Tab-separated table of C-alpha atoms in Angstrom:
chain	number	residue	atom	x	y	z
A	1	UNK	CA	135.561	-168.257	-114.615
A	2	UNK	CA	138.191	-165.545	-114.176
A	3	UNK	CA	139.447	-166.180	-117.848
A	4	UNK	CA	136.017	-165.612	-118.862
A	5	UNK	CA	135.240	-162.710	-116.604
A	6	UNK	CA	139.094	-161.128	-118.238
A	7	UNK	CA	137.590	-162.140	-121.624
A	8	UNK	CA	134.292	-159.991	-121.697
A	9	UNK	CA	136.049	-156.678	-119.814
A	10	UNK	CA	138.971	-156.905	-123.011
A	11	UNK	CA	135.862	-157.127	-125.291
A	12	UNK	CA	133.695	-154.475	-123.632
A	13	UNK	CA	136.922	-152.017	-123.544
A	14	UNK	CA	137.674	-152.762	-126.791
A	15	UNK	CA	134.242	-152.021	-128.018
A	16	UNK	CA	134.425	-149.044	-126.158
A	17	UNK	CA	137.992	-147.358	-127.526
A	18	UNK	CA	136.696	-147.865	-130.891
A	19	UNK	CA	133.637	-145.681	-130.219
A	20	UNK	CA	135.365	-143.196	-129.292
A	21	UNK	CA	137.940	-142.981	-132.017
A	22	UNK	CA	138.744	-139.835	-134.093
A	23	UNK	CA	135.226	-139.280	-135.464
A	24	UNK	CA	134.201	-140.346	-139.144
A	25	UNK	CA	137.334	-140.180	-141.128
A	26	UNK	CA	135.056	-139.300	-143.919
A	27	UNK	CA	134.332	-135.980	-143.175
A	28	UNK	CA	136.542	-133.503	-144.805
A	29	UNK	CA	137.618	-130.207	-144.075
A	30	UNK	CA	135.792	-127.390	-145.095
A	31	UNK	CA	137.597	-125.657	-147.975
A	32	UNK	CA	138.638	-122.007	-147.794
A	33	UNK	CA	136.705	-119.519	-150.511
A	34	UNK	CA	139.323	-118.686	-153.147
A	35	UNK	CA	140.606	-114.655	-153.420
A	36	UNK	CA	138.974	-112.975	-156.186
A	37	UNK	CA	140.919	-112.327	-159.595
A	38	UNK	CA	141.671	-109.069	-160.915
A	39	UNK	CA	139.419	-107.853	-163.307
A	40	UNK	CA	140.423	-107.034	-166.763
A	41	UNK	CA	139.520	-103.356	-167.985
A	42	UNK	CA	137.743	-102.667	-170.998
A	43	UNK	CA	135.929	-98.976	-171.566
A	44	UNK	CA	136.865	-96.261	-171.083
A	45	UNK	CA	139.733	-96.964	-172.318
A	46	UNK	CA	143.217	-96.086	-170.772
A	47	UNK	CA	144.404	-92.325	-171.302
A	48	UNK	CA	141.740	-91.681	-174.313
A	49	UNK	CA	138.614	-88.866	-174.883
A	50	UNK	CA	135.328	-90.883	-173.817
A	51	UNK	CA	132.894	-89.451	-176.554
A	52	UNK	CA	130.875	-92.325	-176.166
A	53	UNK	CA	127.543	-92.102	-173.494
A	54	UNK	CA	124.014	-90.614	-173.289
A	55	UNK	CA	124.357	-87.027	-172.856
A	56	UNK	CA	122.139	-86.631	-170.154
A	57	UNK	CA	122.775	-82.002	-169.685
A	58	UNK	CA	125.588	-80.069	-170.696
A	59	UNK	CA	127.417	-80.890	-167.487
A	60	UNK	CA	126.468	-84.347	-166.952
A	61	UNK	CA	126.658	-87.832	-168.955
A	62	UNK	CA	125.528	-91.737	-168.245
A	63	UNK	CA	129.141	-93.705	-169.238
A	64	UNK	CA	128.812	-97.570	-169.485
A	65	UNK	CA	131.748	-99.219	-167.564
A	66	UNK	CA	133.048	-102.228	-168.645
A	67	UNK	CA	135.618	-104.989	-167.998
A	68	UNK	CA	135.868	-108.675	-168.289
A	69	UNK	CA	134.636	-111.135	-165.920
A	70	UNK	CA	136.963	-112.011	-163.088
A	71	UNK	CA	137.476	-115.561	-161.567
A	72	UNK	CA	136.167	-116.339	-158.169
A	73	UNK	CA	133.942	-113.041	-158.315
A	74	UNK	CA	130.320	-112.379	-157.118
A	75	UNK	CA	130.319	-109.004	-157.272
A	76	UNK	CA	132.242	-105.670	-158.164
A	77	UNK	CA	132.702	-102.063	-156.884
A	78	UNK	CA	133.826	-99.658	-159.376
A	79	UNK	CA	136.127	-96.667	-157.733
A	80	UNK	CA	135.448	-93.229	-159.411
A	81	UNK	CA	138.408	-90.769	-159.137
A	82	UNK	CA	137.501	-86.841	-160.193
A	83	UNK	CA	140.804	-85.743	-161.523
A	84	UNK	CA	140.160	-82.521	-160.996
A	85	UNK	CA	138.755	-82.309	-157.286
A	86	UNK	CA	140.289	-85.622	-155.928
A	87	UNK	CA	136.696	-86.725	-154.901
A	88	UNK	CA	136.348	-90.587	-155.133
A	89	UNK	CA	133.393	-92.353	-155.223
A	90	UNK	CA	132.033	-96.272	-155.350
A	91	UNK	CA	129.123	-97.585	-157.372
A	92	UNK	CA	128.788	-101.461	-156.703
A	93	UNK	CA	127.015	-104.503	-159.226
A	94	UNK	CA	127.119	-108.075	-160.043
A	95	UNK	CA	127.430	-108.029	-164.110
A	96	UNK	CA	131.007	-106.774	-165.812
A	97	UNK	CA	129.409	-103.490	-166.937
A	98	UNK	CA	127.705	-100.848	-164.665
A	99	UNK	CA	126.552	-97.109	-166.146
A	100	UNK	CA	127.422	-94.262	-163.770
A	101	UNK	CA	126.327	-90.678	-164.285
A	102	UNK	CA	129.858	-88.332	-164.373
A	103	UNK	CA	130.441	-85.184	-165.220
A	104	UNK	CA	131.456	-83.577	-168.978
A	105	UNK	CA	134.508	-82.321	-169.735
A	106	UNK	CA	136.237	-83.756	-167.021
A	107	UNK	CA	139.498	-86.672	-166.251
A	108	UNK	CA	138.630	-89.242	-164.404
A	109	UNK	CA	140.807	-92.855	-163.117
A	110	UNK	CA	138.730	-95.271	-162.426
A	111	UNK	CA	139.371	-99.391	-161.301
A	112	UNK	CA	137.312	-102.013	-160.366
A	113	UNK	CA	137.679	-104.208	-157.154
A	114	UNK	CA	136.423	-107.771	-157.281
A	115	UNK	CA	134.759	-109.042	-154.237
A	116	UNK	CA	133.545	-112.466	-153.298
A	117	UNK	CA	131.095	-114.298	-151.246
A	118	UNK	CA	132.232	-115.367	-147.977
A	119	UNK	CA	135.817	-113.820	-147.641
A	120	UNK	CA	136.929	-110.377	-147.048
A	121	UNK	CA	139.843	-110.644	-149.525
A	122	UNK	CA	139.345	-108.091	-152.482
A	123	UNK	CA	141.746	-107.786	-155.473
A	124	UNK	CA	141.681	-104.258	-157.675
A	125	UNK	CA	142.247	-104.010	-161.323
A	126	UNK	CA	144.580	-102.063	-162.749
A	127	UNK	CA	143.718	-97.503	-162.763
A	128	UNK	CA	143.165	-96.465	-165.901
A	129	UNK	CA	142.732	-92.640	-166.600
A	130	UNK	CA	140.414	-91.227	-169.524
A	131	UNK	CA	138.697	-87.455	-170.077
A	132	UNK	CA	134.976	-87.659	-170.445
A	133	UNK	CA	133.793	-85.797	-173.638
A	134	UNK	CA	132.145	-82.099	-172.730
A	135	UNK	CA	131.423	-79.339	-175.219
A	136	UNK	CA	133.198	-79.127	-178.283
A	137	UNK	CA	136.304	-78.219	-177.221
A	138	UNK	CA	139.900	-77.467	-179.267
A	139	UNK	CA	142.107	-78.704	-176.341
A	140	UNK	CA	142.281	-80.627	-173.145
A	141	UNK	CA	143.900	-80.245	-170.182
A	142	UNK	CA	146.794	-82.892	-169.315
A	143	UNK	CA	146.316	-85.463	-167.067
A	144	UNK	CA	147.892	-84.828	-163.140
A	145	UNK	CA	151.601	-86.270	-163.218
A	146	UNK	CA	151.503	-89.838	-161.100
A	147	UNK	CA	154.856	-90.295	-158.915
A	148	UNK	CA	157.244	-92.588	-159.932
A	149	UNK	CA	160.353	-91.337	-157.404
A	150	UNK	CA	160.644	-91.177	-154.627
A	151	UNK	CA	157.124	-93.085	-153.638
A	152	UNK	CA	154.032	-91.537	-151.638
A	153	UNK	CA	155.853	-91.807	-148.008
A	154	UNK	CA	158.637	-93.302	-148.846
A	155	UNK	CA	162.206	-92.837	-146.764
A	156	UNK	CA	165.016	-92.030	-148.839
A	157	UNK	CA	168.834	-90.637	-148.568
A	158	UNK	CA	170.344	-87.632	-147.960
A	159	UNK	CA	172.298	-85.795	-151.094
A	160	UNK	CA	170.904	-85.464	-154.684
A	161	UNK	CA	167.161	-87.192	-155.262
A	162	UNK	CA	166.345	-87.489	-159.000
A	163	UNK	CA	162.393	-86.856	-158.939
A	164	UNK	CA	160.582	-88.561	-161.230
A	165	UNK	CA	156.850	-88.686	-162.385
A	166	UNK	CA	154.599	-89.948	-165.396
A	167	UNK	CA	152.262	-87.381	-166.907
A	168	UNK	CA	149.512	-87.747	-169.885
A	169	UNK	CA	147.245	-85.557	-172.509
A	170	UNK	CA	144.985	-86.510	-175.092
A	171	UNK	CA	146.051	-84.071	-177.059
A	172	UNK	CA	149.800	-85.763	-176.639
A	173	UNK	CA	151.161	-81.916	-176.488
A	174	UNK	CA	152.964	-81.350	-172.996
A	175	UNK	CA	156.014	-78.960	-173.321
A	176	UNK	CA	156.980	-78.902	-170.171
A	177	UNK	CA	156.811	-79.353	-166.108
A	178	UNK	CA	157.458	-76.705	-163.130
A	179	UNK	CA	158.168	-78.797	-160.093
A	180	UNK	CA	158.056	-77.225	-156.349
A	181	UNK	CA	159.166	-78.815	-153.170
A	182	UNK	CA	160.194	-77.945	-149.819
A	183	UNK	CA	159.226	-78.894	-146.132
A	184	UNK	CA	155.662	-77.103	-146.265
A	185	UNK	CA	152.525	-79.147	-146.430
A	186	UNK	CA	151.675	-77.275	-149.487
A	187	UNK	CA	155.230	-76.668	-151.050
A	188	UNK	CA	155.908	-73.144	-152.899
A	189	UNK	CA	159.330	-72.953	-153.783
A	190	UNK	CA	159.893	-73.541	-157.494
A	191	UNK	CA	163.265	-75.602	-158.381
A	192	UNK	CA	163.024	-75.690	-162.136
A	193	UNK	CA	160.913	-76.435	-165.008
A	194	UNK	CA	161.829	-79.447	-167.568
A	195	UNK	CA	160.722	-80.991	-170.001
A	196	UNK	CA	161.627	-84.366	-169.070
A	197	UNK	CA	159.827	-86.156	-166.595
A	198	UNK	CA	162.634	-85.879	-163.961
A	199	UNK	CA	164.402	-82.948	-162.115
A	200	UNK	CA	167.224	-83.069	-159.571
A	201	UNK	CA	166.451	-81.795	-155.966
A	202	UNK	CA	168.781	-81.536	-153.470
A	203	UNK	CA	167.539	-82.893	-150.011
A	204	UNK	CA	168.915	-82.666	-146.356
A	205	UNK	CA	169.259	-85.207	-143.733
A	206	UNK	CA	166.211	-85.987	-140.813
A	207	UNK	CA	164.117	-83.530	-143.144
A	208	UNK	CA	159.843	-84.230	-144.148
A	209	UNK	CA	159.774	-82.986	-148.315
A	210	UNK	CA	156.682	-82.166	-150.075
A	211	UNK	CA	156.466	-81.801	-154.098
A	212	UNK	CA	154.249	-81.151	-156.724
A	213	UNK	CA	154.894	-81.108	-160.278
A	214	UNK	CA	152.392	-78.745	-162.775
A	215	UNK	CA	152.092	-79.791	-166.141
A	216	UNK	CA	151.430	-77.237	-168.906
A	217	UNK	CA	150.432	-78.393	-172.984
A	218	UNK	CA	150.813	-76.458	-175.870
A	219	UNK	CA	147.847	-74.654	-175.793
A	220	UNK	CA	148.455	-73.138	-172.357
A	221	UNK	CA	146.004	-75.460	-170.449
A	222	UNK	CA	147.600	-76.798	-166.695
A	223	UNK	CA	147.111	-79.651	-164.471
A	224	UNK	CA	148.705	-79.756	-161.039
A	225	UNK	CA	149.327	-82.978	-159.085
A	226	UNK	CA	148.517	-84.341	-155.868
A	227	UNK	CA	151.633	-83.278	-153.443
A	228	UNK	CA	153.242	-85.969	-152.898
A	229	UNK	CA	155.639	-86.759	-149.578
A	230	UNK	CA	158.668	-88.434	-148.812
A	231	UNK	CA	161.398	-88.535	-145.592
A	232	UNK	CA	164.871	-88.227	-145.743
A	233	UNK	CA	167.093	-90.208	-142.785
């Protein structure tokens, strides 16, 4: 009797253990939603005159925007930079082409952020910069110079800094740069004009710098930069 009685309890704990095992090894885990791609740029193309567009006023056009489908992408958010204010603005669709309304006779940047379903990653596309078409005009202004050295709030050395910066025109007819910098929040003291992209500054230790580089063409038209900041330990 006992060996039976031992027999059923083995097989009623057995029974047991295995219902309560590690669930249904079948199930799998859920899999996480891939980042978005980068989305390839199309039109308006990169440092270029947009004359194409419905002219919608004197001041105002309708642009078509367009860029090639990126991978893992629902949707897309264009970013609209005014060149000449600094306003920024976002205009948001599904398809790889959106028309926006933007002003004439005015530089723009512009990218594209790819967004998907589900995760709160975004990637952005590369900035491209391009002058939208306005009355027929004989000239255009140059682009604002981008910093190349030293970066947007970057800490650098004491001593001699080499700025450096890229700059643009459609025209392709920059002759030079003026470049100010000191320790005011909107710098005023000139150190030079070039006309190279680069200019030597001398900087002093446990010091905040702000620069800005103006860029003047050959028809006497002038584009300041952003100011741009950087530390020295």
């Amino acid at each position: 009797m006992n060996n039976l009685f031992n027999y059923i309890m083995l097989l009623f704990v057995s029974v047991f253990c295995a219902s309560c095992g590690g669930g249904d090894s079948s199930e799998t885990p859920t899999n996480p939603v891939p980042i978005p791609t980068a989305a390839l740029l199309v039109f308006p193309e990169n440092n270029t005159e947009c004359n194409e567009g419905e002219i919608l006023s004197e001041t105002e056009s309708l642009v078509v925007f367009k860029w090639n489908d990126a991978e893992d992408t629902d949707s897309y958010t264009v970013n609209l930079k005014n060149l000449n204010t600094g306003a920024t603005a976002n205009f948001n669709g599904d398809q790889d082409e959106l028309p926006i309304t933007i002003q004439r006779g005015t530089p723009y940047e512009w990218k594209v952020i790819s967004k998907a379903n589900g995760t709160q990653e975004n990637t952005e596309s590369e900035a491209w910069r391009f002058y939208n078409a306005g009355l027929a005009v004989e000239s255009h202004t140059p682009f604002p110079a981008e910093v190349v050295f030293p970066k947007m709030g970057s800490m650098i050395s004491s001593g001699t800094v080499a700025l450096r910066w890229v700059a643009e025109d459609v025209d392709d007819d920059i002759t030079s740069y003026s470049v100010v910098i000191d320790e005011n929040s909107v710098p005023i003291t000139v150190i030079g004009e070039t006309n190279e992209m680069t200019l030597d500054a001398t900087v002093l230790v446990n010091r905040i710098y702000h620069w800005q580089v103006t860029t003047l063409d050959a028809q006497g038209n002038t584009s300041k930069s952003p100011i741009f900041e950087f530390r020295v330990n």
